[in-house]
Structures are given as C-alpha cells and as structure tokens.
Coordinates of C-alpha atoms in Angstrom, one line a residue:
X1 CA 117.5 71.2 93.2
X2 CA 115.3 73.9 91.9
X3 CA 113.1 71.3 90.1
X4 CA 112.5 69.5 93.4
X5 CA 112.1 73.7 94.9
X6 CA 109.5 74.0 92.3
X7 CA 107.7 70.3 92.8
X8 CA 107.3 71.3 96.7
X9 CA 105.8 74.3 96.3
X10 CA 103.4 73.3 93.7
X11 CA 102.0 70.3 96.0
X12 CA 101.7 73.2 98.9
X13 CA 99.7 75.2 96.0
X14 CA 97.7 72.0 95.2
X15 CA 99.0 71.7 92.1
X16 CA 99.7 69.3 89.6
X17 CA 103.2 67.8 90.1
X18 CA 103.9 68.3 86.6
X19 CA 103.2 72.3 87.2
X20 CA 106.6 72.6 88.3
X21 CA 107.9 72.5 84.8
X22 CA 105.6 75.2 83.5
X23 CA 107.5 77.1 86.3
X24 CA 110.8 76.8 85.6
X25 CA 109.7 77.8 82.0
X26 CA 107.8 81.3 83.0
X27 CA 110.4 82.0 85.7
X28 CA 113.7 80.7 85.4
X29 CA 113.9 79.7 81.5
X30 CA 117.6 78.3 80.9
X31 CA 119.3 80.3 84.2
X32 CA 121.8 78.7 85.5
X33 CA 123.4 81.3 87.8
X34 CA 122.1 81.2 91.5
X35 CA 121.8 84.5 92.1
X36 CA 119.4 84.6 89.4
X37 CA 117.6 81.9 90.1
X38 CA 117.2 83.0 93.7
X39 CA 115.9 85.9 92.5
X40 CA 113.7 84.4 90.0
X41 CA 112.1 82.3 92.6
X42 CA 111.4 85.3 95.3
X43 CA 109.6 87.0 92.5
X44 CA 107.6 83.7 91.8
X45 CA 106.7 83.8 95.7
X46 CA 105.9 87.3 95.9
X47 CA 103.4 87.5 93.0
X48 CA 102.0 83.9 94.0
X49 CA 101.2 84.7 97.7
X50 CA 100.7 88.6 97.3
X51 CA 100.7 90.4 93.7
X52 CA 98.5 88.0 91.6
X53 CA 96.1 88.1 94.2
X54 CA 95.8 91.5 94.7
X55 CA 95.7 92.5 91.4
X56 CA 92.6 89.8 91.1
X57 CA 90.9 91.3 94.0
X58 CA 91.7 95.4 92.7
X59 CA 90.1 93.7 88.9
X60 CA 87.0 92.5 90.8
X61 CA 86.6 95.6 93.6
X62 CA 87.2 98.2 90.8
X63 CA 83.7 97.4 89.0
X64 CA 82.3 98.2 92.5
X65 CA 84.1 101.1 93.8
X66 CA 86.8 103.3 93.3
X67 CA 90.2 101.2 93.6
X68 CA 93.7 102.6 94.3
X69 CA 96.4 100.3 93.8
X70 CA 99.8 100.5 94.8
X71 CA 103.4 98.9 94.8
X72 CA 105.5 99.4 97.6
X73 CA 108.9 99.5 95.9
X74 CA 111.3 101.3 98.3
X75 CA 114.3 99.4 99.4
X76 CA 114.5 100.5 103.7
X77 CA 118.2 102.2 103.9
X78 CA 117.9 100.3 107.7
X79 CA 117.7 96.5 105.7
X80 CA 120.7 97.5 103.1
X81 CA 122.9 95.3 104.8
X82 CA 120.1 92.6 105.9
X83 CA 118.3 91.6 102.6
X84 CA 119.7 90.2 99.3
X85 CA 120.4 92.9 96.5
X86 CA 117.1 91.4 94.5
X87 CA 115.1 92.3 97.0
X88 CA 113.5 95.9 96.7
X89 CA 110.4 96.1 99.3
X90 CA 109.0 93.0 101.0
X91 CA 105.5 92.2 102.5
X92 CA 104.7 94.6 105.2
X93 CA 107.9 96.6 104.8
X94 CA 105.5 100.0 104.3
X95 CA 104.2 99.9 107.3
X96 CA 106.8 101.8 108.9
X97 CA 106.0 104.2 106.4
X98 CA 102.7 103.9 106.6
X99 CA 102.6 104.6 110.7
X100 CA 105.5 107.0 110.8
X101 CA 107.6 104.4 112.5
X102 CA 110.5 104.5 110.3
X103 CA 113.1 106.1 112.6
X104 CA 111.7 103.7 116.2
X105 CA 112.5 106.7 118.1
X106 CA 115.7 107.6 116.5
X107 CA 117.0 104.2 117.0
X108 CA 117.6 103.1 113.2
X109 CA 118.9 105.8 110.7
X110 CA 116.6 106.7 108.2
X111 CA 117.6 109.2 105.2
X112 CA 115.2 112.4 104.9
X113 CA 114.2 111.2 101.3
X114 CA 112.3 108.3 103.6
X115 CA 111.1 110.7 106.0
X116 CA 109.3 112.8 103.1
X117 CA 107.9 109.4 101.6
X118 CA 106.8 108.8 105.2
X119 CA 104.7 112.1 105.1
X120 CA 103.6 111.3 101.6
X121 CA 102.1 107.8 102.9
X122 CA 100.5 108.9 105.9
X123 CA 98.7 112.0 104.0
X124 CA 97.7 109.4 101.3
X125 CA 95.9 107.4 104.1
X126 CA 94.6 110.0 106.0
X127 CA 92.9 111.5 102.9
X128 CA 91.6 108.2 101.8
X129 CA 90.3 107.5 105.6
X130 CA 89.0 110.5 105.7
X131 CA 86.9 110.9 102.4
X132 CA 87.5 107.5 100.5
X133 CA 90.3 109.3 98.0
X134 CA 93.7 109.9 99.0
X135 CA 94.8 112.6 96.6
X136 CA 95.2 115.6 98.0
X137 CA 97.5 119.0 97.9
X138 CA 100.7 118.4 97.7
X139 CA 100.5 114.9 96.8
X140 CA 101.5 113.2 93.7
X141 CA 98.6 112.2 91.7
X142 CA 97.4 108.5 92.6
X143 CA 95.2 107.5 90.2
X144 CA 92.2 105.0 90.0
X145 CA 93.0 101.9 89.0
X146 CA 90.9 101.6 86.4
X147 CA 90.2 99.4 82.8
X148 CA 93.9 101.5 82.1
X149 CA 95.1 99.7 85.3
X150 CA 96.8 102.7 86.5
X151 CA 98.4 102.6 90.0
X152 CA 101.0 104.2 92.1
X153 CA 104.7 102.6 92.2
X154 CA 105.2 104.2 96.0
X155 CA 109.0 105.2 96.3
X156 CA 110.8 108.1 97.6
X157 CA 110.0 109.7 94.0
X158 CA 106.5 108.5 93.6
X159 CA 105.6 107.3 89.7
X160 CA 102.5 106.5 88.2
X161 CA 102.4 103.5 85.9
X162 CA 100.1 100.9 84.1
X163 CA 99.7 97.0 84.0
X164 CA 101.4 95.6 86.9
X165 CA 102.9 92.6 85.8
X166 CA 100.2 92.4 83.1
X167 CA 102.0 89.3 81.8
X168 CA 102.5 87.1 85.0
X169 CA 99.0 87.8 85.6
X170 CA 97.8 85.9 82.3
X171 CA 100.1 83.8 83.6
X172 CA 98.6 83.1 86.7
X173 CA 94.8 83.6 85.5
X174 CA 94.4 82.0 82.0
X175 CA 97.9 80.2 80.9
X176 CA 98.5 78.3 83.8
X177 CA 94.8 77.1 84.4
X178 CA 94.9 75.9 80.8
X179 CA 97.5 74.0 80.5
X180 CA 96.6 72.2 84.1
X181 CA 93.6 72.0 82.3
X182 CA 95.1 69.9 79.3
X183 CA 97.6 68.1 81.7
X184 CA 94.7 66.5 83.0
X185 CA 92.5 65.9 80.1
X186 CA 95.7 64.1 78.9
X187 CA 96.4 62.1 82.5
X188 CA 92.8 61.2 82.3
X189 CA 92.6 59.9 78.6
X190 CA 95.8 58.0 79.9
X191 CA 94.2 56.3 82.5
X192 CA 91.2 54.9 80.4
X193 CA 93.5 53.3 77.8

C-alpha cells in the first residue's frame, strides 16, 4: 500500500516510477507501524511541496538580499483535538498569528503563551515591512539566514537554529537527482541491447 502511495506521488512529481523505492528508503526505511509511516509520509509531503523549496529559493535570494528564514512550529491549542499527534504546524497555520486572528473574536480559546507569540509575529512583520529587518526591541533575535543558514524556529519560546533539514535537502537537490540520473543511464543502456 505504501509502495503504490509512493508510485502515485512520484508520477504526480514526474518522476521516475522506480523513485518510489528511493522513497521508502530516505523516509520510511524498515517501519512497519502506521502511525509511523503516516507520519513519515506527511513529512515527505511537507518538505516536497513546501520546505525543499523554500530553503532553495532562501539559498538563491540570500546572495541577493538579506534573507530571514523561518519555521512555523507551533502546534494551535484550537486544532489539539483536530490534527494527528505528528503534526506540529501545517501550511498557513501562522497566519492567524501572523494577522492577530488567533482568538476570531473570542470564538476559539487561545492560551496567553499564543497571544504573546501573536504579538511577537506581527512586530516581526511590521519591523520587516517597515525597514526590510524585523528585529527589533523586545524581540528575540532573528537572524539572517546566511552561508551558517541560521533561521528562526517561530514557537511560543522562539529558538534560533541552523541547517533546516540540511540532510533532506541533499536529498532532494543532489542524491535524488543522481540516482534518477543513473536509473536512466541504466534504462537507456537497457533499451539499446
């Protein structure tokens, strides 16, 4: 089943059918427990549609202009009982944060930790609106992602760290492209025999 997961979503990807078993190797390895694997495969989503991306566009911008890079990683109190335990932040989900729209007009309970972050997120914005740097007072530091690739895990206790997923991103940019490259040199010397 995962297999056939893995096939479907490489031939939406345009990729080689066999690209699916490289896959199952990065991600899953031997799991064989569900919840893991459903896990596994979210993670495989997120950083194919949004983090591997990202990252590629922050390496390209930063040689450019000054890049700040984030991760969202605050799990909503409001989605505890809606989303899966393996799933920290989604897509989108700091927007509320970002707007000041966690609460909707006191219709969904929000904790004041996430109120504070709220105020943390929209100073961050304003500042880098404003003058193309959000640090300001009061802020946690938010450095620039730079050859160190420092960014801001953005959480209701804000952390700097380095190398977002450093190793999914060779991965994605070099390993993967390399072996599709040899799967095909192979499929092609096949085909001429």
């Amino acid at each position: 089943m995962v297999k056939a997961a893995l096939q479907q979503m490489s031939a939406l990807l345009i990729l080689p059918p066999d690209v699916g078993d490289l896959l199952i190797e990065e991600y899953l390895e031997d799991s064989t427990d569900p919840q893991t694997i459903k896990a596994q495969f979210h993670e495989m989503m997120e950083d194919t549609i949004f983090v591997i991306p990202a990252l590629q566009v922050a390496n390209f911008q930063r040689s450019h202009a000054p890049v700040y890079f984030y991760e969202f990683q605050h799990r909503p109190s409001f989605f505890k009982d809606i989303k899966p335990p393996h799933v920290r932040a989604d897509h989108g989900d700091e927007l509320l944060f970002v707007f000041g729209t966690i609460s909707w007009r006191g219709y969904v309970k929000v904790t004041e930790e996430e109120k504070l972050l709220s105020r943390k997120i929209m100073k961050y914005w304003a500042n880098f609106a404003r003058n193309g740097n959000p640090n300001g007072k009061d802020l946690p530091l938010w450095p620039v992602f730079d050859q160190e690739e420092q960014y801001l895990q953005l959480n209701t206790q804000p952390a700097v760290s380095r190398a977002l997923k450093s190793h999914r991103l060779q991965f994605w940019t070099k390993t993967l492209p390399q072996k599709m490259q040899e799967l095909m040199e192979a499929e092609k010397k096949h085909t001429e025999l």
